[in-house]
Amino acid sequence: MFAAPGQGRYDRVAVTRLRQALRQTGFAARCSALLGACAWLAVACGGPALTLIVPEDQDDPAARATHVASAFDGYRANFVLLWKGARIGEAKERMFASDDAEGGYRFEREERVVVRRGQATSTAVTRSRVDLDVGMGAERIDVVRESGSVTSRGRAVRLADQSWQVSYGEEAAARVVDGSAVPASLVPLLVAADGAVPGRAFSGSVLVEGSGLARADLRVDISRDRRYALASLETSTGRLRAKAELDARGHVVAAGESTGVASRRASEAELASAFVPPE
């Protein structure tokens, strides 16, 4: 399925992305259009712990990259989304090997948010798909957002120089974005690969699927006791901040604030349970 180390399109680019990600990434935060404003939905790997078994004596970066990618084949995670402590929706994620994916792996996320006004409710569903190479580098991003009868579609594809060509909805022309930008939904998987290391864990650009593939600058710091992650997202409309509680493995237990938007890990049973969204 893949080119051998040192050959084909996945060698230097994939290894470079992986090495940068493992050094820099420690936490993920998502910015989503909700109730007419941008808010954080910061989540990371839920469900069973993923343990990366990479031989300590394996110093070939390309070989290590294949260990990291294969560790996430079969990954699944569920989350409940909250507004002021009340449930407003849920999200599901999964990653799997796919012959149809550019690079051989695919990460999918589906998010549903329900808003109530009196007796009426409105539902927005966002589905994102990221195609990945063996080194967890994103090759393509596709987003579909359904809100009532309106459907918007977006995508980001790699150009020859590895920069992103981004289009969304009825935009007049595609945007070109620096190729170092990471899909926001992909960062939690990189967190699981590296663990939460105290200090500056991430500093770079992200493409936020839930906000029309908008580019933002993300900085994340992990506390000395590794119990908390503090994130700062610079967007075109200002700065957003979020705090997350981490478990002993460095995975996010809960994120966001009780006075606003938040998310937390959930079981399949909880996701399947009915709920009444707040006004």
XYZ file of N, CA and C in Angstrom:
837
model
N 0.820 -1.204 0.000
C 0.000 0.000 0.000
C 0.855 1.256 0.000
N 1.973 1.226 0.740
C 2.809 2.401 0.884
C 4.155 2.210 0.219
N 4.795 3.345 -0.098
C 6.156 3.274 -0.612
C 7.095 2.852 0.510
N 8.151 2.157 0.148
C 9.135 1.734 1.134
C 9.895 2.941 1.654
N 10.450 2.877 2.876
C 11.219 3.994 3.407
C 12.292 4.447 2.426
N 12.326 5.787 2.217
C 13.328 6.344 1.329
C 12.879 6.392 -0.113
N 11.642 5.914 -0.406
C 11.144 5.930 -1.761
C 9.770 6.574 -1.785
N 9.354 7.029 -2.985
C 7.997 7.513 -3.164
C 7.737 8.828 -2.470
N 6.445 9.207 -2.421
C 6.059 10.534 -1.961
C 5.946 10.643 -0.458
N 5.978 9.533 0.280
C 5.701 9.588 1.703
C 6.944 9.557 2.579
N 8.145 9.614 1.992
C 9.325 9.451 2.837
C 9.682 10.735 3.579
N 10.298 11.704 2.904
C 10.791 12.883 3.614
C 9.664 13.747 4.170
N 8.625 13.970 3.378
C 7.528 14.810 3.852
C 6.867 14.202 5.081
N 6.563 12.890 5.028
C 5.895 12.231 6.141
C 6.756 12.237 7.393
N 8.018 11.927 7.234
C 8.906 11.860 8.391
C 9.076 13.244 9.010
N 9.218 14.256 8.181
C 9.370 15.623 8.698
C 8.150 16.040 9.492
N 6.965 15.771 8.960
C 5.744 16.139 9.670
C 5.638 15.399 10.993
N 5.950 14.117 10.967
C 5.859 13.327 12.189
C 6.810 13.846 13.252
N 8.043 14.101 12.881
C 9.038 14.546 13.866
C 8.634 15.890 14.455
N 8.133 16.798 13.598
C 7.677 18.094 14.102
C 6.490 17.912 15.030
N 5.559 17.028 14.643
C 4.363 16.818 15.454
C 4.709 16.230 16.808
N 5.575 15.255 16.837
C 5.924 14.621 18.100
C 6.653 15.571 19.034
N 7.349 16.564 18.475
C 8.044 17.537 19.316
C 7.092 18.623 19.818
N 6.109 18.991 18.996
C 5.348 20.201 19.272
C 3.935 19.972 19.794
N 3.320 18.820 19.483
C 1.901 18.684 19.735
C 1.624 18.108 21.106
N 0.687 18.718 21.850
C 0.333 18.198 23.136
C -1.130 18.288 23.476
N -1.906 18.960 22.660
C -3.303 19.136 23.032
C -4.073 19.616 21.827
N -5.355 19.317 21.819
C -6.151 19.753 20.684
C -7.277 20.650 21.148
N -7.599 21.712 20.355
C -8.765 22.522 20.633
C -9.478 22.791 19.326
N -10.797 22.732 19.347
C -11.564 23.001 18.149
C -12.403 24.246 18.349
N -12.503 25.050 17.318
C -13.339 26.237 17.351
C -14.553 25.963 16.476
N -15.764 26.083 16.992
C -16.964 25.697 16.242
C -17.962 26.841 16.240
N -18.653 27.032 15.110
C -19.702 28.046 15.041
C -20.901 27.538 15.824
N -21.265 28.210 16.905
C -22.335 27.743 17.765
C -23.045 28.925 18.389
N -24.378 28.958 18.299
C -25.192 30.029 18.850
C -24.722 31.397 18.371
N -24.244 31.431 17.118
C -23.849 32.697 16.515
C -22.488 33.191 16.922
N -21.697 32.396 17.632
C -20.380 32.844 18.080
C -19.395 31.702 18.003
N -18.106 32.019 17.965
C -17.069 30.979 17.968
C -16.790 30.574 19.403
N -16.695 29.262 19.636
C -16.428 28.778 20.982
C -15.578 27.542 20.901
N -14.875 27.232 21.987
C -13.971 26.082 22.018
C -14.724 24.798 22.238
N -14.344 23.798 21.480
C -14.713 22.411 21.771
C -13.417 21.639 21.794
N -12.748 21.644 22.939
C -11.427 21.023 23.031
C -11.575 19.599 23.514
N -11.154 18.639 22.684
C -11.292 17.243 23.046
C -10.046 16.493 22.653
N -9.827 15.344 23.277
C -8.713 14.483 22.898
C -9.146 13.046 22.982
N -8.191 12.145 22.894
C -8.497 10.735 22.690
C -9.261 10.157 23.868
N -10.500 9.775 23.644
C -11.298 9.136 24.663
C -11.305 7.637 24.461
N -12.064 6.947 25.316
C -12.141 5.500 25.176
C -10.886 4.835 25.684
N -10.629 3.616 25.243
C -9.474 2.869 25.730
C -8.165 3.576 25.405
N -7.187 3.417 26.266
C -5.882 4.028 26.021
C -5.222 3.386 24.818
N -4.519 4.211 24.048
C -3.774 3.713 22.904
C -2.295 3.732 23.267
N -1.696 2.577 23.282
C -0.286 2.481 23.629
C 0.534 2.255 22.376
N 1.477 3.138 22.113
C 2.326 3.011 20.942
C 3.522 2.140 21.285
N 3.656 1.042 20.577
C 4.762 0.126 20.839
C 5.819 0.357 19.770
N 6.758 1.243 20.051
C 7.835 1.563 19.127
C 9.138 1.092 19.749
N 9.858 0.197 19.119
C 11.105 -0.307 19.694
C 12.062 0.828 20.045
N 12.615 0.802 21.256
C 13.512 1.861 21.681
C 14.779 1.917 20.854
N 15.196 0.754 20.314
C 16.417 0.740 19.534
C 16.168 1.056 18.062
N 14.921 1.418 17.738
C 14.582 1.733 16.353
C 14.788 3.230 16.127
N 15.936 3.592 15.520
C 16.253 5.006 15.318
C 16.046 5.432 13.872
N 15.437 4.594 13.045
C 15.104 4.959 11.677
C 13.786 5.721 11.704
N 13.778 7.040 11.432
C 12.539 7.828 11.523
C 11.413 7.272 10.673
N 11.719 6.803 9.463
C 10.668 6.279 8.591
C 10.023 5.038 9.204
N 10.830 4.180 9.813
C 10.293 2.984 10.443
C 9.432 3.341 11.649
N 9.889 4.322 12.437
C 9.112 4.759 13.592
C 7.777 5.348 13.138
N 7.786 6.053 11.996
C 6.555 6.653 11.487
C 5.495 5.596 11.209
N 5.923 4.455 10.676
C 4.950 3.411 10.377
C 4.376 2.814 11.652
N 5.163 2.763 12.723
C 4.641 2.292 14.001
C 3.566 3.235 14.516
N 3.781 4.547 14.416
C 2.826 5.523 14.918
C 1.526 5.444 14.153
N 1.570 5.420 12.837
C 0.354 5.383 12.031
C -0.455 4.123 12.304
N 0.199 2.971 12.345
C -0.525 1.717 12.529
C -1.164 1.612 13.908
N -0.621 2.340 14.898
C -1.174 2.285 16.249
C -2.594 2.826 16.315
N -2.975 3.671 15.366
C -4.296 4.297 15.400
C -5.302 3.622 14.478
N -4.894 2.575 13.770
C -5.828 1.839 12.935
C -6.868 1.180 13.834
N -8.122 1.562 13.691
C -9.183 1.047 14.546
C -9.554 1.964 15.698
N -8.908 3.138 15.782
C -9.228 4.112 16.833
C -10.681 4.566 16.738
N -11.351 4.671 17.896
C -12.698 5.226 17.990
C -12.810 6.031 19.278
N -13.584 7.103 19.245
C -13.795 7.905 20.448
C -15.142 8.602 20.360
N -15.792 8.790 21.517
C -17.094 9.453 21.597
C -17.026 10.595 22.602
N -17.812 11.643 22.331
C -17.855 12.802 23.217
C -19.280 13.340 23.304
N -19.634 13.897 24.452
C -20.857 14.689 24.554
C -20.456 16.155 24.549
N -21.279 16.979 23.906
C -21.042 18.412 23.805
C -22.032 19.123 24.711
N -21.543 20.102 25.455
C -22.349 20.750 26.490
C -22.381 22.266 26.314
N -23.496 22.857 26.723
C -23.624 24.311 26.784
C -24.132 24.661 28.168
N -23.294 25.332 28.953
C -23.603 25.691 30.341
C -24.020 24.452 31.136
N -23.328 23.357 30.892
C -23.556 22.134 31.643
C -24.626 21.219 31.087
N -25.416 21.695 30.136
C -26.489 20.885 29.561
C -26.066 20.345 28.200
N -26.480 19.142 27.906
C -26.079 18.526 26.647
C -26.734 19.200 25.445
N -25.948 19.466 24.440
C -26.461 20.033 23.194
C -26.142 19.148 21.985
N -25.402 18.070 22.209
C -25.077 17.218 21.075
C -24.010 16.210 21.412
N -23.414 15.669 20.369
C -22.396 14.645 20.542
C -21.477 14.624 19.335
N -20.373 13.924 19.493
C -19.406 13.771 18.404
C -18.831 12.375 18.442
N -18.553 11.843 17.258
C -17.926 10.533 17.120
C -16.719 10.658 16.211
N -15.663 9.937 16.548
C -14.446 9.932 15.733
C -13.997 8.494 15.498
N -13.327 8.289 14.382
C -12.696 6.998 14.130
C -11.583 7.175 13.113
N -10.620 6.264 13.147
C -9.526 6.243 12.179
C -9.300 4.809 11.740
N -9.017 4.635 10.447
C -8.867 3.288 9.918
C -8.041 3.326 8.641
N -7.436 2.199 8.318
C -6.709 2.063 7.059
C -7.712 1.947 5.927
N -7.409 2.620 4.800
C -8.335 2.601 3.677
C -7.572 2.722 2.368
N -7.865 1.836 1.440
C -7.246 1.926 0.117
C -7.738 3.141 -0.649
N -8.909 3.675 -0.275
C -9.474 4.835 -0.959
C -8.882 6.155 -0.471
N -8.206 6.132 0.663
C -7.675 7.365 1.244
C -6.342 7.743 0.608
N -6.162 9.038 0.383
C -4.869 9.516 -0.097
C -3.861 9.365 1.040
N -2.911 8.478 0.871
C -1.937 8.203 1.916
C -2.186 6.903 2.642
N -3.408 6.347 2.521
C -3.654 5.030 3.070
C -4.432 4.967 4.365
N -4.611 6.106 5.067
C -5.365 6.130 6.309
C -6.412 7.237 6.245
N -7.505 7.046 6.996
C -8.579 8.049 7.004
C -9.073 8.269 8.435
N -9.224 9.545 8.779
C -9.787 9.946 10.071
C -11.118 10.636 9.792
N -12.168 10.215 10.502
C -13.493 10.801 10.315
C -14.049 11.295 11.644
N -14.745 12.424 11.577
C -15.426 12.965 12.757
C -16.802 13.451 12.341
N -17.813 13.083 13.124
C -19.176 13.572 12.900
C -19.667 14.243 14.170
N -20.140 15.457 14.033
C -20.583 16.250 15.182
C -22.002 16.744 14.955
N -22.857 16.578 15.951
C -24.246 17.059 15.872
C -24.518 18.004 17.026
N -25.065 19.182 16.709
C -25.419 20.180 17.718
C -26.891 20.538 17.537
N -27.657 20.472 18.634
C -29.091 20.767 18.600
C -29.357 22.003 19.452
N -30.057 22.971 18.886
C -30.392 24.214 19.578
C -31.913 24.351 19.642
N -32.427 24.748 20.797
C -33.876 24.875 20.969
C -34.263 26.329 21.185
N -35.345 26.737 20.522
C -35.950 28.050 20.710
C -37.441 27.844 20.937
N -37.875 27.879 22.215
C -39.258 27.559 22.526
C -39.528 26.094 22.258
N -40.527 25.813 21.430
C -40.849 24.435 21.084
C -40.104 23.948 19.845
N -39.424 24.850 19.169
C -38.738 24.491 17.925
C -37.262 24.187 18.190
N -36.738 23.234 17.449
C -35.314 22.904 17.535
C -34.691 22.969 16.146
N -33.429 23.291 16.120
C -32.680 23.264 14.866
C -31.425 22.442 15.089
N -31.041 21.695 14.064
C -29.918 20.779 14.169
C -28.875 21.086 13.119
N -27.627 21.116 13.532
C -26.507 21.284 12.613
C -25.604 20.064 12.738
N -25.256 19.470 11.609
C -24.385 18.293 11.584
C -23.163 18.622 10.739
N -21.997 18.412 11.299
C -20.744 18.636 10.580
C -19.988 17.324 10.479
N -19.663 16.942 9.256
C -18.889 15.721 9.016
C -17.563 16.104 8.369
N -16.483 15.687 8.972
C -15.160 15.980 8.415
C -14.406 14.681 8.181
N -13.583 14.686 7.151
C -12.800 13.520 6.779
C -11.398 13.979 6.410
N -10.404 13.368 7.030
C -9.000 13.716 6.783
C -8.280 12.483 6.282
N -7.679 12.574 5.104
C -6.850 11.492 4.585
C -5.410 11.704 5.040
N -4.777 10.618 5.514
C -3.473 10.706 6.157
C -2.468 9.775 5.494
N -1.191 10.162 5.575
C -0.135 9.272 5.100
C 0.405 8.446 6.266
N 1.416 7.649 6.013
C 1.926 6.739 7.036
C 2.546 7.468 8.222
N 2.932 8.710 8.038
C 3.515 9.480 9.124
C 2.527 10.390 9.809
N 1.200 10.146 9.621
C 0.138 10.943 10.224
C 0.075 12.352 9.647
N 0.658 12.576 8.488
C 0.559 13.870 7.820
C -0.713 13.922 6.992
N -1.451 15.033 7.093
C -2.716 15.164 6.369
C -2.459 15.429 4.891
N -3.171 14.714 4.030
C -3.071 14.875 2.587
C -4.285 15.588 1.999
N -5.449 15.435 2.650
C -6.680 16.014 2.126
C -7.675 16.147 3.266
N -8.495 17.208 3.221
C -9.554 17.423 4.202
C -10.856 17.698 3.462
N -11.921 16.994 3.831
C -13.253 17.237 3.271
C -14.222 17.506 4.410
N -15.066 18.525 4.248
C -16.034 18.901 5.277
C -17.405 19.084 4.640
N -18.434 18.521 5.283
C -19.820 18.750 4.878
C -20.585 19.212 6.102
N -21.253 20.352 5.998
C -22.032 20.897 7.116
C -23.486 21.056 6.685
N -24.403 20.436 7.430
C -25.826 20.507 7.143
C -26.524 21.243 8.277
N -27.210 22.310 7.930
C -27.962 23.095 8.912
C -29.336 23.378 8.316
N -30.343 22.635 8.793
C -31.663 22.739 8.179
C -31.609 22.239 6.745
N -32.075 23.072 5.830
C -32.072 22.696 4.415
C -30.819 23.148 3.682
N -29.898 23.762 4.400
C -28.683 24.307 3.788
C -27.514 23.346 3.992
N -26.828 23.031 2.906
C -25.650 22.172 2.962
C -24.452 22.917 2.405
N -23.379 22.983 3.173
C -22.144 23.630 2.740
C -21.044 22.577 2.671
N -20.192 22.719 1.667
C -19.102 21.762 1.491
C -17.778 22.505 1.391
N -16.745 21.898 1.919
C -15.416 22.484 1.847
C -14.374 21.406 1.663
N -13.200 21.810 1.218
C -12.117 20.852 1.081
C -10.784 21.581 1.101
N -9.766 20.848 1.477
C -8.389 21.342 1.420
C -7.548 20.231 0.816
N -6.807 20.559 -0.229
C -5.975 19.574 -0.918
C -4.557 20.108 -1.010
N -3.605 19.192 -1.124
C -2.204 19.563 -1.220
C -1.851 19.976 -2.651
N -1.111 21.080 -2.767
C -0.559 21.489 -4.048
C 0.824 20.858 -4.220
N 1.445 21.107 -5.358
C 2.741 20.484 -5.644
C 3.804 20.879 -4.629
N 3.707 22.096 -4.072
C 4.701 22.547 -3.096
C 4.299 22.196 -1.666
N 3.254 21.354 -1.509
C 2.759 20.881 -0.219
C 1.973 21.932 0.560
N 1.711 23.104 -0.010
C 0.812 24.061 0.631
C -0.627 23.562 0.465
N -1.550 24.155 1.225
C -2.954 23.781 1.149
C -3.700 24.684 0.175
N -4.555 24.108 -0.657
C -5.530 24.866 -1.431
C -6.884 24.619 -0.784
N -7.489 25.671 -0.242
C -8.694 25.542 0.580
C -9.867 26.227 -0.103
N -10.992 25.547 -0.168
C -12.233 26.143 -0.670
C -13.361 25.747 0.266
N -14.354 26.636 0.419
C -15.472 26.347 1.302
C -16.708 27.098 0.825
N -17.828 26.387 0.758
C -19.099 26.999 0.413
C -19.068 27.711 -0.923
N -19.583 28.934 -0.916
C -19.690 29.722 -2.147
C -18.550 30.730 -2.284
N -17.420 30.419 -1.691
C -16.280 31.330 -1.822
C -15.948 31.560 -3.291
N -15.607 32.799 -3.624
C -15.336 33.157 -5.020
C -14.104 32.432 -5.549
N -13.112 32.260 -4.715
C -11.876 31.613 -5.165
C -11.267 30.823 -4.016
N -10.496 29.817 -4.365
C -9.823 29.019 -3.344
C -8.719 29.822 -2.688
N -8.463 29.521 -1.417
C -7.384 30.152 -0.679
C -6.176 29.231 -0.673
N -4.997 29.800 -0.624
C -3.775 29.022 -0.466
C -3.246 29.282 0.943
N -3.061 28.208 1.707
C -2.649 28.291 3.103
C -1.342 27.527 3.269
N -0.487 28.033 4.148
C 0.795 27.378 4.411
C 0.595 25.899 4.733
N 1.417 25.076 4.141
C 1.274 23.641 4.288
C 1.556 23.099 5.673
N 2.120 23.914 6.552
C 2.391 23.444 7.914
C 1.138 23.419 8.781
N 0.037 24.024 8.317
C -1.203 24.039 9.093
C -1.723 22.616 9.281
N -2.124 22.304 10.505
C -2.583 20.967 10.870
C -4.104 20.970 11.000
N -4.824 19.993 10.451
C -6.261 19.907 10.701
C -6.526 19.831 12.202
N -7.419 20.676 12.698
C -7.652 20.733 14.138
C -8.085 19.392 14.701
N -8.892 18.649 13.955
C -9.388 17.371 14.459
C -8.314 16.299 14.529
N -7.191 16.513 13.858
C -6.117 15.522 13.853
C -5.225 15.625 15.083
N -5.165 16.788 15.691
C -4.220 17.016 16.776
C -4.397 16.043 17.938
N -5.633 15.662 18.345
C -5.747 14.713 19.458
C -5.013 13.398 19.226
N -4.950 12.935 18.004
C -4.235 11.698 17.735
C -2.737 11.881 17.918
N -2.235 13.035 17.537
C -0.824 13.324 17.751
C -0.514 13.450 19.235
N -1.502 13.934 19.993
C -1.347 13.997 21.448
C -1.137 12.597 22.013
N -1.933 11.658 21.552
C -1.815 10.284 22.045
C -0.463 9.685 21.690
N 0.112 10.132 20.574
C 1.413 9.601 20.168
C 2.547 10.129 21.031
N 2.395 11.360 21.507
C 3.502 12.011 22.212
C 3.284 12.101 23.714
N 2.047 12.158 24.184
C 1.785 12.373 25.594
C 1.893 13.853 25.926
N 1.381 14.242 27.061
C 1.402 15.640 27.485
C 2.710 15.934 28.204
N 3.552 16.721 27.579
C 4.852 17.079 28.155
C 4.761 18.484 28.747
N 5.162 18.692 30.003
C 5.075 20.025 30.615
C 5.776 21.083 29.780
N 5.187 22.282 29.762
C 5.740 23.378 28.985
C 4.973 23.587 27.695
N 5.608 24.314 26.760
C 4.976 24.596 25.484
C 4.832 23.306 24.679
N 3.596 22.882 24.452
C 3.328 21.603 23.797
C 3.048 21.767 22.309
N 2.488 22.894 21.915
C 2.173 23.116 20.507
C 2.199 24.609 20.214
N 2.732 24.960 19.073
C 2.708 26.341 18.609
C 2.726 26.317 17.088
N 1.585 26.609 16.488
C 1.517 26.553 15.039
C 0.128 26.841 14.524
N -0.049 26.641 13.231
C -1.315 26.923 12.573
C -2.185 25.673 12.517
N -3.500 25.891 12.584
C -4.461 24.812 12.415
C -5.536 25.252 11.432
N -6.147 24.287 10.765
C -7.322 24.514 9.938
C -8.515 23.955 10.697
N -9.483 24.820 11.011
C -10.596 24.443 11.882
C -11.775 23.991 11.027
N -12.025 22.693 11.024
C -13.064 22.127 10.182
C -14.443 22.680 10.511
N -14.742 22.870 11.792
C -16.056 23.334 12.211
C -16.312 24.793 11.945
N -15.309 25.522 11.473
C -15.458 26.953 11.170
C -15.033 27.247 9.738
N -15.496 26.423 8.816
C -15.250 26.684 7.407
C -13.804 26.542 6.987
N -13.058 25.676 7.656
C -11.635 25.478 7.377
C -10.853 26.780 7.521
N -11.274 27.588 8.467
C -10.556 28.833 8.746
C -9.202 28.525 9.369
N -8.211 29.326 9.034
C -6.886 29.157 9.620
C -6.812 29.917 10.933
N -6.194 29.313 11.925
C -6.002 29.956 13.218
C -4.636 29.561 13.760
N -4.143 30.358 14.693
C -2.855 30.073 15.330
C -3.100 29.562 16.735
N -2.570 28.396 17.019
C -2.810 27.733 18.297
C -1.534 27.608 19.101
N -1.615 27.978 20.378
C -0.516 27.754 21.324
C -1.080 26.999 22.520
N -0.348 25.989 22.959
C -0.803 25.165 24.082
C 0.332 24.972 25.068
N 0.027 25.113 26.357
C 0.990 24.877 27.423
C 0.438 23.839 28.385
N 1.282 22.896 28.785
C 0.916 21.863 29.745
C 1.472 22.248 31.115
N 0.660 22.100 32.156
C 1.088 22.467 33.503
C 2.204 21.539 33.985
N 2.960 21.996 34.992
C 4.094 21.214 35.495
C 3.668 19.867 36.034
N 2.485 19.806 36.647
C 2.020 18.536 37.192
C 1.294 17.689 36.149
N 1.227 18.169 34.920
C 0.638 17.461 33.779
C -0.847 17.202 33.965
N -1.492 17.964 34.824
C -2.920 17.775 35.060
C -3.784 18.666 34.184
N -3.194 19.742 33.634
C -3.998 20.694 32.872
C -3.281 21.138 31.592
N -4.085 21.476 30.609
C -3.582 22.062 29.367
C -4.282 23.398 29.161
N -3.506 24.418 28.864
C -4.038 25.762 28.616
C -3.780 26.123 27.164
N -4.858 26.434 26.432
C -4.741 26.705 24.999
C -5.170 28.133 24.687
N -4.507 28.726 23.715
C -4.849 30.059 23.234
C -4.932 30.007 21.716
N -6.080 30.371 21.173
C -6.320 30.326 19.729
C -6.519 31.741 19.201
N -5.666 32.155 18.290
C -5.782 33.463 17.651
C -6.528 33.298 16.339
N -7.687 33.943 16.231
C -8.488 33.884 15.016
C -8.614 35.277 14.416
N -9.277 35.362 13.282
C -9.479 36.664 12.639
C -10.396 37.562 13.445
N -11.146 36.994 14.386
C -12.069 37.782 15.198
C -11.568 38.002 16.622
N -10.403 37.499 16.958
C -9.857 37.714 18.291
C -9.251 36.460 18.875
N -8.971 36.519 20.168
C -8.311 35.417 20.861
C -9.314 34.647 21.697
N -9.221 33.328 21.622
C -10.035 32.432 22.427
C -9.118 31.604 23.308
N -9.579 31.328 24.536
C -8.778 30.534 25.471
C -9.597 29.353 25.982
N -8.912 28.278 26.327
C -9.572 27.094 26.866
C -8.649 26.394 27.850
N -9.265 25.667 28.767
C -8.518 24.883 29.757
C -9.068 23.470 29.754
N -8.179 22.490 29.828
C -8.602 21.093 29.850
C -7.957 20.375 31.023
N -8.690 19.442 31.586
C -8.167 18.563 32.641
C -7.648 17.290 31.989
N -6.454 16.856 32.377
C -5.834 15.671 31.802
C -5.828 14.529 32.803
N -5.891 13.295 32.305
C -5.759 12.149 33.192
C -4.293 11.757 33.306
N -4.015 10.665 34.000
C -2.629 10.263 34.247
C -1.892 9.906 32.967
N -2.616 9.576 31.912
C -1.994 9.218 30.637
C -1.790 10.428 29.723
N -2.266 11.596 30.171
C -2.172 12.784 29.342
C -3.341 12.963 28.410
N -4.385 12.139 28.568
C -5.581 12.268 27.747
C -6.557 13.243 28.406
N -7.320 13.953 27.593
C -8.275 14.930 28.111
C -9.458 14.222 28.748
N -9.769 14.608 29.996
C -10.948 14.107 30.693
C -12.135 14.997 30.393
N -11.915 16.301 30.459
C -12.961 17.278 30.184
C -12.298 18.566 29.726
N -13.024 19.357 28.932
C -12.466 20.609 28.431
C -13.566 21.641 28.309
N -13.156 22.915 28.354
C -14.121 23.995 28.270
C -14.518 24.487 29.646
N -15.575 25.301 29.692
C -16.014 25.915 30.945
C -17.488 25.607 31.188
N -17.866 25.488 32.468
C -19.256 25.208 32.817
C -20.180 26.362 32.454
N -19.612 27.548 32.237
C -20.417 28.718 31.878
C -20.556 28.893 30.370
N -19.975 27.983 29.602
C -20.038 28.100 28.149
C -20.020 26.737 27.496
N -19.297 26.628 26.387
C -19.215 25.373 25.644
C -18.155 24.473 26.264
N -18.465 23.183 26.343
C -17.521 22.212 26.891
C -17.749 20.867 26.219
N -16.839 19.950 26.467
C -16.981 18.585 25.973
C -16.321 17.635 26.962
N -16.748 16.398 26.933
C -16.135 15.382 27.793
C -16.314 14.008 27.152
N -15.485 13.074 27.598
C -15.581 11.722 27.093
C -16.937 11.102 27.446
N -17.380 10.181 26.604
C -18.667 9.534 26.840
C -18.661 8.125 26.274
N -19.551 7.303 26.796
C -19.701 5.933 26.315
C -20.697 5.903 25.158
N -20.731 4.774 24.457
C -21.713 4.596 23.386
C -23.126 4.693 23.940
N -23.344 4.148 25.129
C -24.675 4.166 25.729
C -25.130 5.594 26.016
N -24.224 6.425 26.529
C -24.601 7.803 26.814
C -24.905 8.567 25.541
N -24.119 8.335 24.492
C -24.372 9.014 23.230
C -25.731 8.632 22.661
N -26.157 7.395 22.878
C -27.418 6.916 22.320
C -28.631 7.385 23.125
N -28.401 7.897 24.325
C -29.519 8.311 25.188
C -30.139 9.615 24.690
N -31.452 9.741 24.885
C -32.173 10.944 24.467
C -31.864 12.103 25.417
N -31.991 13.329 24.905
C -31.779 14.510 25.742
C -32.620 15.658 25.216
N -32.913 16.606 26.109
C -33.642 17.812 25.733
C -32.649 18.971 25.740
N -32.377 19.572 24.593
C -31.382 20.648 24.553
C -31.894 21.897 25.269
N -31.004 22.669 25.864
C -31.411 23.898 26.531
C -31.758 24.992 25.530
N -32.462 26.016 25.996
C -32.751 27.164 25.117
C -31.561 28.091 25.100
